[in-house]
JSON list of C-alpha atoms in Angstrom, two decimals:
[
{"chain": "A", "resi": 380, "resn": "UNK", "atom": "CA", "xyz": [-17.02, -12.49, -11.20]},
{"chain": "A", "resi": 381, "resn": "UNK", "atom": "CA", "xyz": [-15.13, -13.46, -8.18]},
{"chain": "A", "resi": 382, "resn": "UNK", "atom": "CA", "xyz": [-13.73, -16.61, -9.87]},
{"chain": "A", "resi": 383, "resn": "UNK", "atom": "CA", "xyz": [-12.66, -14.52, -12.86]},
{"chain": "A", "resi": 384, "resn": "UNK", "atom": "CA", "xyz": [-10.73, -11.97, -10.68]},
{"chain": "A", "resi": 385, "resn": "UNK", "atom": "CA", "xyz": [-9.19, -14.75, -8.49]},
{"chain": "A", "resi": 386, "resn": "UNK", "atom": "CA", "xyz": [-7.98, -16.56, -11.67]},
{"chain": "A", "resi": 387, "resn": "UNK", "atom": "CA", "xyz": [-6.50, -13.34, -13.07]},
{"chain": "A", "resi": 388, "resn": "UNK", "atom": "CA", "xyz": [-4.81, -12.22, -9.93]},
{"chain": "A", "resi": 389, "resn": "UNK", "atom": "CA", "xyz": [-3.18, -15.80, -9.52]},
{"chain": "A", "resi": 390, "resn": "UNK", "atom": "CA", "xyz": [-2.15, -16.36, -13.09]},
{"chain": "A", "resi": 391, "resn": "UNK", "atom": "CA", "xyz": [-0.96, -13.10, -14.60]},
{"chain": "A", "resi": 392, "resn": "UNK", "atom": "CA", "xyz": [2.31, -11.45, -13.52]},
{"chain": "A", "resi": 393, "resn": "UNK", "atom": "CA", "xyz": [2.03, -8.25, -11.77]},
{"chain": "A", "resi": 394, "resn": "UNK", "atom": "CA", "xyz": [3.91, -6.09, -14.20]},
{"chain": "A", "resi": 395, "resn": "UNK", "atom": "CA", "xyz": [1.46, -7.33, -17.14]},
{"chain": "A", "resi": 396, "resn": "UNK", "atom": "CA", "xyz": [-1.51, -6.60, -14.82]},
{"chain": "A", "resi": 397, "resn": "UNK", "atom": "CA", "xyz": [-0.38, -3.02, -14.27]},
{"chain": "A", "resi": 398, "resn": "UNK", "atom": "CA", "xyz": [-0.33, -2.54, -17.98]},
{"chain": "A", "resi": 399, "resn": "UNK", "atom": "CA", "xyz": [-3.57, -4.35, -18.70]},
{"chain": "A", "resi": 400, "resn": "UNK", "atom": "CA", "xyz": [-5.51, -2.41, -15.97]},
{"chain": "A", "resi": 401, "resn": "UNK", "atom": "CA", "xyz": [-4.85, 0.93, -18.01]},
{"chain": "A", "resi": 402, "resn": "UNK", "atom": "CA", "xyz": [-7.01, -0.48, -20.72]},
{"chain": "A", "resi": 403, "resn": "UNK", "atom": "CA", "xyz": [-9.67, -2.19, -18.55]},
{"chain": "A", "resi": 404, "resn": "UNK", "atom": "CA", "xyz": [-10.27, 0.47, -15.92]},
{"chain": "A", "resi": 405, "resn": "UNK", "atom": "CA", "xyz": [-12.29, 2.97, -17.90]},
{"chain": "A", "resi": 406, "resn": "UNK", "atom": "CA", "xyz": [-14.65, 0.35, -19.03]},
{"chain": "A", "resi": 407, "resn": "UNK", "atom": "CA", "xyz": [-15.23, -1.12, -15.53]},
{"chain": "A", "resi": 408, "resn": "UNK", "atom": "CA", "xyz": [-15.87, 2.62, -14.18]},
{"chain": "A", "resi": 409, "resn": "UNK", "atom": "CA", "xyz": [-18.53, 3.25, -16.97]},
{"chain": "A", "resi": 410, "resn": "UNK", "atom": "CA", "xyz": [-20.34, -0.05, -16.36]},
{"chain": "A", "resi": 411, "resn": "UNK", "atom": "CA", "xyz": [-20.53, 0.18, -12.63]},
{"chain": "A", "resi": 412, "resn": "UNK", "atom": "CA", "xyz": [-21.66, 3.87, -12.13]},
{"chain": "A", "resi": 413, "resn": "UNK", "atom": "CA", "xyz": [-23.92, 4.44, -9.17]},
{"chain": "A", "resi": 414, "resn": "UNK", "atom": "CA", "xyz": [-24.13, 6.16, -5.83]},
{"chain": "A", "resi": 415, "resn": "UNK", "atom": "CA", "xyz": [-23.76, 3.43, -3.19]},
{"chain": "A", "resi": 416, "resn": "UNK", "atom": "CA", "xyz": [-19.85, 3.67, -2.79]},
{"chain": "A", "resi": 417, "resn": "UNK", "atom": "CA", "xyz": [-17.46, 6.58, -3.32]},
{"chain": "A", "resi": 418, "resn": "UNK", "atom": "CA", "xyz": [-13.85, 6.51, -4.01]},
{"chain": "A", "resi": 419, "resn": "UNK", "atom": "CA", "xyz": [-12.28, 9.43, -2.05]},
{"chain": "A", "resi": 420, "resn": "UNK", "atom": "CA", "xyz": [-9.13, 9.41, -4.21]},
{"chain": "A", "resi": 421, "resn": "UNK", "atom": "CA", "xyz": [-11.17, 10.69, -7.35]},
{"chain": "A", "resi": 422, "resn": "UNK", "atom": "CA", "xyz": [-14.55, 11.46, -5.84]},
{"chain": "A", "resi": 423, "resn": "UNK", "atom": "CA", "xyz": [-16.39, 9.01, -8.29]},
{"chain": "A", "resi": 424, "resn": "UNK", "atom": "CA", "xyz": [-19.26, 6.84, -7.09]},
{"chain": "A", "resi": 425, "resn": "UNK", "atom": "CA", "xyz": [-20.50, 3.44, -8.01]},
{"chain": "A", "resi": 426, "resn": "UNK", "atom": "CA", "xyz": [-23.18, 0.84, -7.44]},
{"chain": "A", "resi": 427, "resn": "UNK", "atom": "CA", "xyz": [-20.64, -1.62, -6.32]},
{"chain": "A", "resi": 428, "resn": "UNK", "atom": "CA", "xyz": [-16.80, -2.12, -5.94]},
{"chain": "A", "resi": 429, "resn": "UNK", "atom": "CA", "xyz": [-15.21, -5.08, -7.33]},
{"chain": "A", "resi": 430, "resn": "UNK", "atom": "CA", "xyz": [-14.16, -8.09, -5.45]},
{"chain": "A", "resi": 431, "resn": "UNK", "atom": "CA", "xyz": [-10.41, -8.67, -4.61]},
{"chain": "A", "resi": 432, "resn": "UNK", "atom": "CA", "xyz": [-8.07, -11.36, -3.09]},
{"chain": "A", "resi": 433, "resn": "UNK", "atom": "CA", "xyz": [-5.47, -13.89, -4.03]},
{"chain": "A", "resi": 434, "resn": "UNK", "atom": "CA", "xyz": [-6.81, -16.46, -1.66]},
{"chain": "A", "resi": 435, "resn": "UNK", "atom": "CA", "xyz": [-10.23, -15.70, 0.12]},
{"chain": "A", "resi": 436, "resn": "UNK", "atom": "CA", "xyz": [-11.80, -12.79, -1.83]},
{"chain": "A", "resi": 437, "resn": "UNK", "atom": "CA", "xyz": [-13.34, -9.68, -0.25]},
{"chain": "A", "resi": 438, "resn": "UNK", "atom": "CA", "xyz": [-16.50, -8.26, -1.60]},
{"chain": "A", "resi": 439, "resn": "UNK", "atom": "CA", "xyz": [-16.71, -4.37, -2.51]},
{"chain": "A", "resi": 440, "resn": "UNK", "atom": "CA", "xyz": [-12.95, -3.50, -2.03]},
{"chain": "A", "resi": 441, "resn": "UNK", "atom": "CA", "xyz": [-11.50, -2.60, -5.44]},
{"chain": "A", "resi": 442, "resn": "UNK", "atom": "CA", "xyz": [-12.51, 0.76, -6.84]},
{"chain": "A", "resi": 443, "resn": "UNK", "atom": "CA", "xyz": [-13.37, 0.48, -10.58]},
{"chain": "A", "resi": 444, "resn": "UNK", "atom": "CA", "xyz": [-12.06, 3.77, -11.48]},
{"chain": "A", "resi": 445, "resn": "UNK", "atom": "CA", "xyz": [-8.70, 4.18, -9.46]},
{"chain": "A", "resi": 446, "resn": "UNK", "atom": "CA", "xyz": [-8.25, 0.47, -8.65]},
{"chain": "A", "resi": 447, "resn": "UNK", "atom": "CA", "xyz": [-7.61, 1.49, -4.98]},
{"chain": "A", "resi": 448, "resn": "UNK", "atom": "CA", "xyz": [-7.95, -0.94, -2.28]},
{"chain": "A", "resi": 449, "resn": "UNK", "atom": "CA", "xyz": [-9.11, -0.18, 1.29]},
{"chain": "A", "resi": 450, "resn": "UNK", "atom": "CA", "xyz": [-5.62, 0.61, 2.42]},
{"chain": "A", "resi": 451, "resn": "UNK", "atom": "CA", "xyz": [-5.12, 3.01, -0.48]},
{"chain": "A", "resi": 452, "resn": "UNK", "atom": "CA", "xyz": [-8.45, 5.05, 0.32]},
{"chain": "A", "resi": 453, "resn": "UNK", "atom": "CA", "xyz": [-7.53, 5.01, 4.04]},
{"chain": "A", "resi": 454, "resn": "UNK", "atom": "CA", "xyz": [-3.82, 6.32, 3.34]},
{"chain": "A", "resi": 455, "resn": "UNK", "atom": "CA", "xyz": [-5.21, 8.99, 0.96]},
{"chain": "A", "resi": 456, "resn": "UNK", "atom": "CA", "xyz": [-7.68, 10.16, 3.48]},
{"chain": "A", "resi": 457, "resn": "UNK", "atom": "CA", "xyz": [-4.88, 10.38, 6.23]},
{"chain": "A", "resi": 458, "resn": "UNK", "atom": "CA", "xyz": [-2.68, 12.18, 4.06]},
{"chain": "A", "resi": 459, "resn": "UNK", "atom": "CA", "xyz": [-5.41, 14.67, 2.86]},
{"chain": "A", "resi": 460, "resn": "UNK", "atom": "CA", "xyz": [-6.86, 15.27, 6.30]},
{"chain": "A", "resi": 461, "resn": "UNK", "atom": "CA", "xyz": [-3.88, 14.87, 8.85]},
{"chain": "A", "resi": 462, "resn": "UNK", "atom": "CA", "xyz": [-0.92, 15.86, 7.11]},
{"chain": "A", "resi": 463, "resn": "UNK", "atom": "CA", "xyz": [0.44, 18.80, 4.83]},
{"chain": "A", "resi": 464, "resn": "UNK", "atom": "CA", "xyz": [1.49, 16.26, 2.06]},
{"chain": "A", "resi": 465, "resn": "UNK", "atom": "CA", "xyz": [-0.72, 17.85, -0.57]},
{"chain": "A", "resi": 466, "resn": "UNK", "atom": "CA", "xyz": [-0.35, 21.51, 0.64]},
{"chain": "A", "resi": 467, "resn": "UNK", "atom": "CA", "xyz": [3.09, 22.15, 1.91]},
{"chain": "A", "resi": 468, "resn": "UNK", "atom": "CA", "xyz": [4.78, 24.98, 0.34]},
{"chain": "A", "resi": 469, "resn": "UNK", "atom": "CA", "xyz": [8.17, 23.60, 1.24]},
{"chain": "A", "resi": 470, "resn": "UNK", "atom": "CA", "xyz": [9.34, 20.92, -1.55]},
{"chain": "A", "resi": 471, "resn": "UNK", "atom": "CA", "xyz": [9.76, 17.64, 0.01]},
{"chain": "A", "resi": 472, "resn": "UNK", "atom": "CA", "xyz": [11.89, 14.70, -1.25]},
{"chain": "A", "resi": 473, "resn": "UNK", "atom": "CA", "xyz": [9.57, 11.69, -1.46]},
{"chain": "A", "resi": 474, "resn": "UNK", "atom": "CA", "xyz": [10.62, 7.97, -2.21]},
{"chain": "A", "resi": 475, "resn": "UNK", "atom": "CA", "xyz": [7.86, 5.52, -3.18]},
{"chain": "A", "resi": 476, "resn": "UNK", "atom": "CA", "xyz": [8.49, 1.90, -3.16]},
{"chain": "A", "resi": 477, "resn": "UNK", "atom": "CA", "xyz": [6.37, -0.26, -5.56]},
{"chain": "A", "resi": 478, "resn": "UNK", "atom": "CA", "xyz": [4.35, 2.72, -6.61]},
{"chain": "A", "resi": 479, "resn": "UNK", "atom": "CA", "xyz": [0.43, 2.03, -6.80]},
{"chain": "A", "resi": 480, "resn": "UNK", "atom": "CA", "xyz": [-1.20, 3.17, -9.83]},
{"chain": "A", "resi": 481, "resn": "UNK", "atom": "CA", "xyz": [-3.92, 5.20, -7.91]},
{"chain": "A", "resi": 482, "resn": "UNK", "atom": "CA", "xyz": [-1.24, 7.28, -6.46]},
{"chain": "A", "resi": 483, "resn": "UNK", "atom": "CA", "xyz": [1.53, 7.34, -9.10]},
{"chain": "A", "resi": 484, "resn": "UNK", "atom": "CA", "xyz": [0.03, 9.96, -11.55]},
{"chain": "A", "resi": 485, "resn": "UNK", "atom": "CA", "xyz": [-1.43, 12.03, -8.93]},
{"chain": "A", "resi": 486, "resn": "UNK", "atom": "CA", "xyz": [1.94, 12.27, -6.99]},
{"chain": "A", "resi": 487, "resn": "UNK", "atom": "CA", "xyz": [3.77, 12.87, -10.18]},
{"chain": "A", "resi": 488, "resn": "UNK", "atom": "CA", "xyz": [1.74, 16.04, -10.94]},
{"chain": "A", "resi": 489, "resn": "UNK", "atom": "CA", "xyz": [2.43, 17.52, -7.46]},
{"chain": "A", "resi": 490, "resn": "UNK", "atom": "CA", "xyz": [4.72, 20.47, -7.66]},
{"chain": "A", "resi": 491, "resn": "UNK", "atom": "CA", "xyz": [5.36, 20.43, -3.91]},
{"chain": "A", "resi": 492, "resn": "UNK", "atom": "CA", "xyz": [7.27, 17.31, -3.94]},
{"chain": "A", "resi": 493, "resn": "UNK", "atom": "CA", "xyz": [10.33, 15.78, -5.68]},
{"chain": "A", "resi": 494, "resn": "UNK", "atom": "CA", "xyz": [9.03, 12.44, -6.41]},
{"chain": "A", "resi": 495, "resn": "UNK", "atom": "CA", "xyz": [11.14, 9.21, -6.98]},
{"chain": "A", "resi": 496, "resn": "UNK", "atom": "CA", "xyz": [9.65, 5.73, -7.41]},
{"chain": "A", "resi": 497, "resn": "UNK", "atom": "CA", "xyz": [11.72, 2.55, -6.92]},
{"chain": "A", "resi": 498, "resn": "UNK", "atom": "CA", "xyz": [11.11, -1.30, -7.26]},
{"chain": "A", "resi": 499, "resn": "UNK", "atom": "CA", "xyz": [12.74, -4.29, -8.77]},
{"chain": "A", "resi": 500, "resn": "UNK", "atom": "CA", "xyz": [10.06, -5.17, -11.24]},
{"chain": "A", "resi": 501, "resn": "UNK", "atom": "CA", "xyz": [7.37, -2.40, -11.46]},
{"chain": "A", "resi": 502, "resn": "UNK", "atom": "CA", "xyz": [7.27, -0.65, -14.94]},
{"chain": "A", "resi": 503, "resn": "UNK", "atom": "CA", "xyz": [6.45, 2.41, -12.87]},
{"chain": "A", "resi": 504, "resn": "UNK", "atom": "CA", "xyz": [9.82, 2.58, -11.05]},
{"chain": "A", "resi": 505, "resn": "UNK", "atom": "CA", "xyz": [12.18, 5.23, -11.81]},
{"chain": "A", "resi": 506, "resn": "UNK", "atom": "CA", "xyz": [15.03, 3.38, -10.17]},
{"chain": "A", "resi": 507, "resn": "UNK", "atom": "CA", "xyz": [15.32, -0.36, -10.16]},
{"chain": "A", "resi": 508, "resn": "UNK", "atom": "CA", "xyz": [16.65, -1.18, -6.80]},
{"chain": "A", "resi": 509, "resn": "UNK", "atom": "CA", "xyz": [16.84, -3.94, -3.98]},
{"chain": "A", "resi": 510, "resn": "UNK", "atom": "CA", "xyz": [15.10, -2.67, -0.86]},
{"chain": "A", "resi": 511, "resn": "UNK", "atom": "CA", "xyz": [17.86, -4.51, 1.16]},
{"chain": "A", "resi": 512, "resn": "UNK", "atom": "CA", "xyz": [20.66, -2.47, -0.60]},
{"chain": "A", "resi": 513, "resn": "UNK", "atom": "CA", "xyz": [19.44, 0.80, -1.74]},
{"chain": "A", "resi": 514, "resn": "UNK", "atom": "CA", "xyz": [21.55, 2.98, -3.97]},
{"chain": "A", "resi": 515, "resn": "UNK", "atom": "CA", "xyz": [20.56, 6.29, -2.11]},
{"chain": "A", "resi": 516, "resn": "UNK", "atom": "CA", "xyz": [22.67, 8.31, 0.36]},
{"chain": "A", "resi": 517, "resn": "UNK", "atom": "CA", "xyz": [22.02, 8.40, 3.98]},
{"chain": "A", "resi": 518, "resn": "UNK", "atom": "CA", "xyz": [19.33, 10.91, 5.15]},
{"chain": "A", "resi": 519, "resn": "UNK", "atom": "CA", "xyz": [17.97, 11.76, 1.67]},
{"chain": "A", "resi": 520, "resn": "UNK", "atom": "CA", "xyz": [14.27, 11.68, 1.83]},
{"chain": "A", "resi": 521, "resn": "UNK", "atom": "CA", "xyz": [11.64, 13.62, 3.82]},
{"chain": "A", "resi": 522, "resn": "UNK", "atom": "CA", "xyz": [8.95, 11.27, 3.22]},
{"chain": "A", "resi": 523, "resn": "UNK", "atom": "CA", "xyz": [9.07, 7.44, 2.23]},
{"chain": "A", "resi": 524, "resn": "UNK", "atom": "CA", "xyz": [6.05, 5.33, 1.23]},
{"chain": "A", "resi": 525, "resn": "UNK", "atom": "CA", "xyz": [6.68, 1.53, 1.43]},
{"chain": "A", "resi": 526, "resn": "UNK", "atom": "CA", "xyz": [3.42, -0.20, 1.54]},
{"chain": "A", "resi": 527, "resn": "UNK", "atom": "CA", "xyz": [2.62, -3.77, 1.33]},
{"chain": "A", "resi": 528, "resn": "UNK", "atom": "CA", "xyz": [6.22, -4.41, 0.32]},
{"chain": "A", "resi": 529, "resn": "UNK", "atom": "CA", "xyz": [7.97, -5.89, 3.47]},
{"chain": "A", "resi": 530, "resn": "UNK", "atom": "CA", "xyz": [5.81, -9.05, 3.71]},
{"chain": "A", "resi": 531, "resn": "UNK", "atom": "CA", "xyz": [7.55, -10.08, 0.40]},
{"chain": "A", "resi": 532, "resn": "UNK", "atom": "CA", "xyz": [11.04, -9.47, 1.66]},
{"chain": "A", "resi": 533, "resn": "UNK", "atom": "CA", "xyz": [13.03, -12.54, 3.33]},
{"chain": "A", "resi": 534, "resn": "UNK", "atom": "CA", "xyz": [15.18, -10.13, 5.25]},
{"chain": "A", "resi": 535, "resn": "UNK", "atom": "CA", "xyz": [12.83, -7.72, 6.44]},
{"chain": "A", "resi": 536, "resn": "UNK", "atom": "CA", "xyz": [15.10, -6.38, 9.17]},
{"chain": "A", "resi": 537, "resn": "UNK", "atom": "CA", "xyz": [17.79, -5.37, 6.64]},
{"chain": "A", "resi": 538, "resn": "UNK", "atom": "CA", "xyz": [14.91, -3.71, 4.53]},
{"chain": "A", "resi": 539, "resn": "UNK", "atom": "CA", "xyz": [13.72, -1.74, 7.71]},
{"chain": "A", "resi": 540, "resn": "UNK", "atom": "CA", "xyz": [17.31, -0.60, 8.40]},
{"chain": "A", "resi": 541, "resn": "UNK", "atom": "CA", "xyz": [17.76, 0.66, 4.76]},
{"chain": "A", "resi": 542, "resn": "UNK", "atom": "CA", "xyz": [14.44, 2.55, 5.09]},
{"chain": "A", "resi": 543, "resn": "UNK", "atom": "CA", "xyz": [15.75, 4.18, 8.39]},
{"chain": "A", "resi": 544, "resn": "UNK", "atom": "CA", "xyz": [19.12, 5.01, 6.76]},
{"chain": "A", "resi": 545, "resn": "UNK", "atom": "CA", "xyz": [17.88, 6.83, 3.78]},
{"chain": "A", "resi": 546, "resn": "UNK", "atom": "CA", "xyz": [15.09, 8.59, 5.72]},
{"chain": "A", "resi": 547, "resn": "UNK", "atom": "CA", "xyz": [15.95, 12.27, 6.84]},
{"chain": "A", "resi": 548, "resn": "UNK", "atom": "CA", "xyz": [16.01, 13.08, 10.51]},
{"chain": "A", "resi": 549, "resn": "UNK", "atom": "CA", "xyz": [12.58, 14.01, 11.50]},
{"chain": "A", "resi": 550, "resn": "UNK", "atom": "CA", "xyz": [11.32, 12.65, 8.26]},
{"chain": "A", "resi": 551, "resn": "UNK", "atom": "CA", "xyz": [8.05, 10.56, 7.89]},
{"chain": "A", "resi": 552, "resn": "UNK", "atom": "CA", "xyz": [7.69, 6.94, 6.74]},
{"chain": "A", "resi": 553, "resn": "UNK", "atom": "CA", "xyz": [4.51, 5.05, 6.26]},
{"chain": "A", "resi": 554, "resn": "UNK", "atom": "CA", "xyz": [4.91, 1.18, 5.99]},
{"chain": "A", "resi": 555, "resn": "UNK", "atom": "CA", "xyz": [1.68, -0.47, 5.78]},
{"chain": "A", "resi": 556, "resn": "UNK", "atom": "CA", "xyz": [1.66, -4.19, 5.78]},
{"chain": "A", "resi": 557, "resn": "UNK", "atom": "CA", "xyz": [-1.16, -6.78, 5.77]},
{"chain": "A", "resi": 558, "resn": "UNK", "atom": "CA", "xyz": [-1.42, -7.60, 9.46]},
{"chain": "A", "resi": 559, "resn": "UNK", "atom": "CA", "xyz": [-3.44, -9.94, 11.63]},
{"chain": "A", "resi": 560, "resn": "UNK", "atom": "CA", "xyz": [-4.03, -8.11, 14.78]},
{"chain": "A", "resi": 561, "resn": "UNK", "atom": "CA", "xyz": [-5.32, -11.01, 16.56]},
{"chain": "A", "resi": 562, "resn": "UNK", "atom": "CA", "xyz": [-1.73, -12.36, 16.53]},
{"chain": "A", "resi": 563, "resn": "UNK", "atom": "CA", "xyz": [0.75, -11.24, 19.23]},
{"chain": "A", "resi": 564, "resn": "UNK", "atom": "CA", "xyz": [3.79, -12.37, 17.10]},
{"chain": "A", "resi": 565, "resn": "UNK", "atom": "CA", "xyz": [4.65, -12.50, 13.50]},
{"chain": "A", "resi": 566, "resn": "UNK", "atom": "CA", "xyz": [4.67, -15.91, 11.93]},
{"chain": "A", "resi": 567, "resn": "UNK", "atom": "CA", "xyz": [6.93, -17.04, 9.16]},
{"chain": "A", "resi": 568, "resn": "UNK", "atom": "CA", "xyz": [8.21, -20.38, 7.89]},
{"chain": "A", "resi": 569, "resn": "UNK", "atom": "CA", "xyz": [10.91, -20.51, 5.33]},
{"chain": "A", "resi": 570, "resn": "UNK", "atom": "CA", "xyz": [10.20, -24.28, 4.69]},
{"chain": "A", "resi": 571, "resn": "UNK", "atom": "CA", "xyz": [6.81, -23.19, 2.98]},
{"chain": "A", "resi": 572, "resn": "UNK", "atom": "CA", "xyz": [7.76, -22.84, -0.77]},
{"chain": "A", "resi": 573, "resn": "UNK", "atom": "CA", "xyz": [4.73, -24.03, -2.63]},
{"chain": "A", "resi": 574, "resn": "UNK", "atom": "CA", "xyz": [2.59, -21.17, -4.01]},
{"chain": "A", "resi": 575, "resn": "UNK", "atom": "CA", "xyz": [-0.74, -22.56, -2.87]},
{"chain": "A", "resi": 576, "resn": "UNK", "atom": "CA", "xyz": [0.45, -23.33, 0.45]},
{"chain": "A", "resi": 577, "resn": "UNK", "atom": "CA", "xyz": [1.88, -19.78, 0.81]},
{"chain": "A", "resi": 578, "resn": "UNK", "atom": "CA", "xyz": [-1.52, -18.38, -0.39]},
{"chain": "A", "resi": 579, "resn": "UNK", "atom": "CA", "xyz": [-3.21, -20.31, 2.17]},
{"chain": "A", "resi": 580, "resn": "UNK", "atom": "CA", "xyz": [-1.30, -19.66, 4.98]},
{"chain": "A", "resi": 581, "resn": "UNK", "atom": "CA", "xyz": [0.25, -16.20, 4.35]},
{"chain": "A", "resi": 582, "resn": "UNK", "atom": "CA", "xyz": [-2.61, -14.76, 2.28]},
{"chain": "A", "resi": 583, "resn": "UNK", "atom": "CA", "xyz": [-0.83, -14.36, -1.00]},
{"chain": "A", "resi": 584, "resn": "UNK", "atom": "CA", "xyz": [1.42, -16.75, -3.08]},
{"chain": "A", "resi": 585, "resn": "UNK", "atom": "CA", "xyz": [4.45, -14.46, -2.93]},
{"chain": "A", "resi": 586, "resn": "UNK", "atom": "CA", "xyz": [4.08, -13.48, 1.05]},
{"chain": "A", "resi": 587, "resn": "UNK", "atom": "CA", "xyz": [6.70, -15.01, 3.34]},
{"chain": "A", "resi": 588, "resn": "UNK", "atom": "CA", "xyz": [5.14, -14.02, 6.70]},
{"chain": "A", "resi": 589, "resn": "UNK", "atom": "CA", "xyz": [2.11, -12.93, 8.40]},
{"chain": "A", "resi": 590, "resn": "UNK", "atom": "CA", "xyz": [2.78, -9.69, 10.67]},
{"chain": "A", "resi": 591, "resn": "UNK", "atom": "CA", "xyz": [1.23, -9.73, 14.00]},
{"chain": "A", "resi": 592, "resn": "UNK", "atom": "CA", "xyz": [0.96, -6.87, 16.58]},
{"chain": "A", "resi": 593, "resn": "UNK", "atom": "CA", "xyz": [4.80, -7.15, 17.10]},
{"chain": "A", "resi": 594, "resn": "UNK", "atom": "CA", "xyz": [5.47, -5.36, 13.88]},
{"chain": "A", "resi": 595, "resn": "UNK", "atom": "CA", "xyz": [5.34, -1.86, 15.48]},
{"chain": "A", "resi": 596, "resn": "UNK", "atom": "CA", "xyz": [7.78, -2.87, 18.09]},
{"chain": "A", "resi": 597, "resn": "UNK", "atom": "CA", "xyz": [10.16, -4.38, 15.31]},
{"chain": "A", "resi": 598, "resn": "UNK", "atom": "CA", "xyz": [10.13, -0.96, 13.58]},
{"chain": "A", "resi": 599, "resn": "UNK", "atom": "CA", "xyz": [10.86, 0.72, 16.80]},
{"chain": "A", "resi": 600, "resn": "UNK", "atom": "CA", "xyz": [13.81, -1.71, 17.49]},
{"chain": "A", "resi": 601, "resn": "UNK", "atom": "CA", "xyz": [15.22, -0.22, 14.25]},
{"chain": "A", "resi": 602, "resn": "UNK", "atom": "CA", "xyz": [15.21, 3.26, 15.52]},
{"chain": "A", "resi": 603, "resn": "UNK", "atom": "CA", "xyz": [11.69, 4.55, 14.27]},
{"chain": "A", "resi": 604, "resn": "UNK", "atom": "CA", "xyz": [9.43, 6.42, 16.43]},
{"chain": "A", "resi": 605, "resn": "UNK", "atom": "CA", "xyz": [6.00, 4.80, 15.55]},
{"chain": "A", "resi": 606, "resn": "UNK", "atom": "CA", "xyz": [2.57, 5.99, 15.88]},
{"chain": "A", "resi": 607, "resn": "UNK", "atom": "CA", "xyz": [-0.18, 3.25, 15.36]},
{"chain": "A", "resi": 608, "resn": "UNK", "atom": "CA", "xyz": [-2.74, 5.37, 13.67]},
{"chain": "A", "resi": 609, "resn": "UNK", "atom": "CA", "xyz": [-6.16, 3.69, 13.84]},
{"chain": "A", "resi": 610, "resn": "UNK", "atom": "CA", "xyz": [-7.71, 6.30, 11.46]},
{"chain": "A", "resi": 611, "resn": "UNK", "atom": "CA", "xyz": [-11.10, 4.52, 10.77]},
{"chain": "A", "resi": 612, "resn": "UNK", "atom": "CA", "xyz": [-11.80, 5.34, 14.47]},
{"chain": "A", "resi": 613, "resn": "UNK", "atom": "CA", "xyz": [-11.71, 9.02, 13.49]},
{"chain": "A", "resi": 614, "resn": "UNK", "atom": "CA", "xyz": [-14.07, 8.68, 10.65]},
{"chain": "A", "resi": 615, "resn": "UNK", "atom": "CA", "xyz": [-17.85, 8.41, 11.02]},
{"chain": "A", "resi": 616, "resn": "UNK", "atom": "CA", "xyz": [-19.14, 4.82, 10.41]},
{"chain": "A", "resi": 617, "resn": "UNK", "atom": "CA", "xyz": [-21.21, 5.98, 7.50]},
{"chain": "A", "resi": 618, "resn": "UNK", "atom": "CA", "xyz": [-18.22, 7.28, 5.66]},
{"chain": "A", "resi": 619, "resn": "UNK", "atom": "CA", "xyz": [-16.16, 4.14, 6.57]},
{"chain": "A", "resi": 620, "resn": "UNK", "atom": "CA", "xyz": [-18.90, 2.03, 4.64]},
{"chain": "A", "resi": 621, "resn": "UNK", "atom": "CA", "xyz": [-19.27, 4.56, 1.88]},
{"chain": "A", "resi": 622, "resn": "UNK", "atom": "CA", "xyz": [-15.59, 4.58, 1.16]},
{"chain": "A", "resi": 623, "resn": "UNK", "atom": "CA", "xyz": [-15.34, 0.81, 1.76]},
{"chain": "A", "resi": 624, "resn": "UNK", "atom": "CA", "xyz": [-12.61, 0.98, 4.24]},
{"chain": "A", "resi": 625, "resn": "UNK", "atom": "CA", "xyz": [-11.29, -1.84, 6.44]},
{"chain": "A", "resi": 626, "resn": "UNK", "atom": "CA", "xyz": [-12.44, -0.74, 10.05]},
{"chain": "A", "resi": 627, "resn": "UNK", "atom": "CA", "xyz": [-9.64, -1.07, 12.65]},
{"chain": "A", "resi": 628, "resn": "UNK", "atom": "CA", "xyz": [-6.91, -1.15, 9.99]},
{"chain": "A", "resi": 629, "resn": "UNK", "atom": "CA", "xyz": [-3.66, 0.57, 11.54]},
{"chain": "A", "resi": 630, "resn": "UNK", "atom": "CA", "xyz": [-1.48, 2.86, 9.59]},
{"chain": "A", "resi": 631, "resn": "UNK", "atom": "CA", "xyz": [2.06, 2.64, 10.94]},
{"chain": "A", "resi": 632, "resn": "UNK", "atom": "CA", "xyz": [3.33, 6.35, 10.68]},
{"chain": "A", "resi": 633, "resn": "UNK", "atom": "CA", "xyz": [7.22, 6.31, 11.54]},
{"chain": "A", "resi": 634, "resn": "UNK", "atom": "CA", "xyz": [9.39, 9.14, 12.28]},
{"chain": "A", "resi": 635, "resn": "UNK", "atom": "CA", "xyz": [13.17, 9.20, 12.42]}
]
């Protein structure tokens, strides 16, 4: 199964994968029913989660029902337990970059948010836009989600500046990235253009850097107030395992 998933991820373009998953997901959820692992996004349980990864594959990380990964389930729990995102009676303007399927329909149905999605390629995007040159006015959005996007962007400084520009004062942004916390400094090398080399060095064929611990300070240099939220430390070890979370993963919670 690992080899099949690796082949599919590395050969089929992401927009097509998104469409195919709509058909495949119900079948996978039915075949893998059980009680060992639970997806907190929809509450469904399974005997196993699916493997995932463009290079080295991780076991039990992809939920058969929502197709969520560790980071998605962690973010859902954080929003649910630590914020008023789902419960606020004050309608908030939300901008979501490269919207994840596990969130898209659920956020769309929320009556307490004015929800806009954006991306250059995603079929789920309301607005096709370049993150380095956004077509939105200054101080427009109360909340911005931009998760696992910046590692794809050559000029991530410009992208961060645009995120800061369109976020309202006192607004919240969550900008998750794949991060190697054993690295003090972010590593990038523009001369690496071969997709196999990129996958080997950066973790995915279309990544252009590996972020280190300095990521948070880079966000601060743009102007954000950044909280490094180690949310798995606030969850029992039993639930970390049951929800298939990545222990120690940091959620960058940013305010303007």
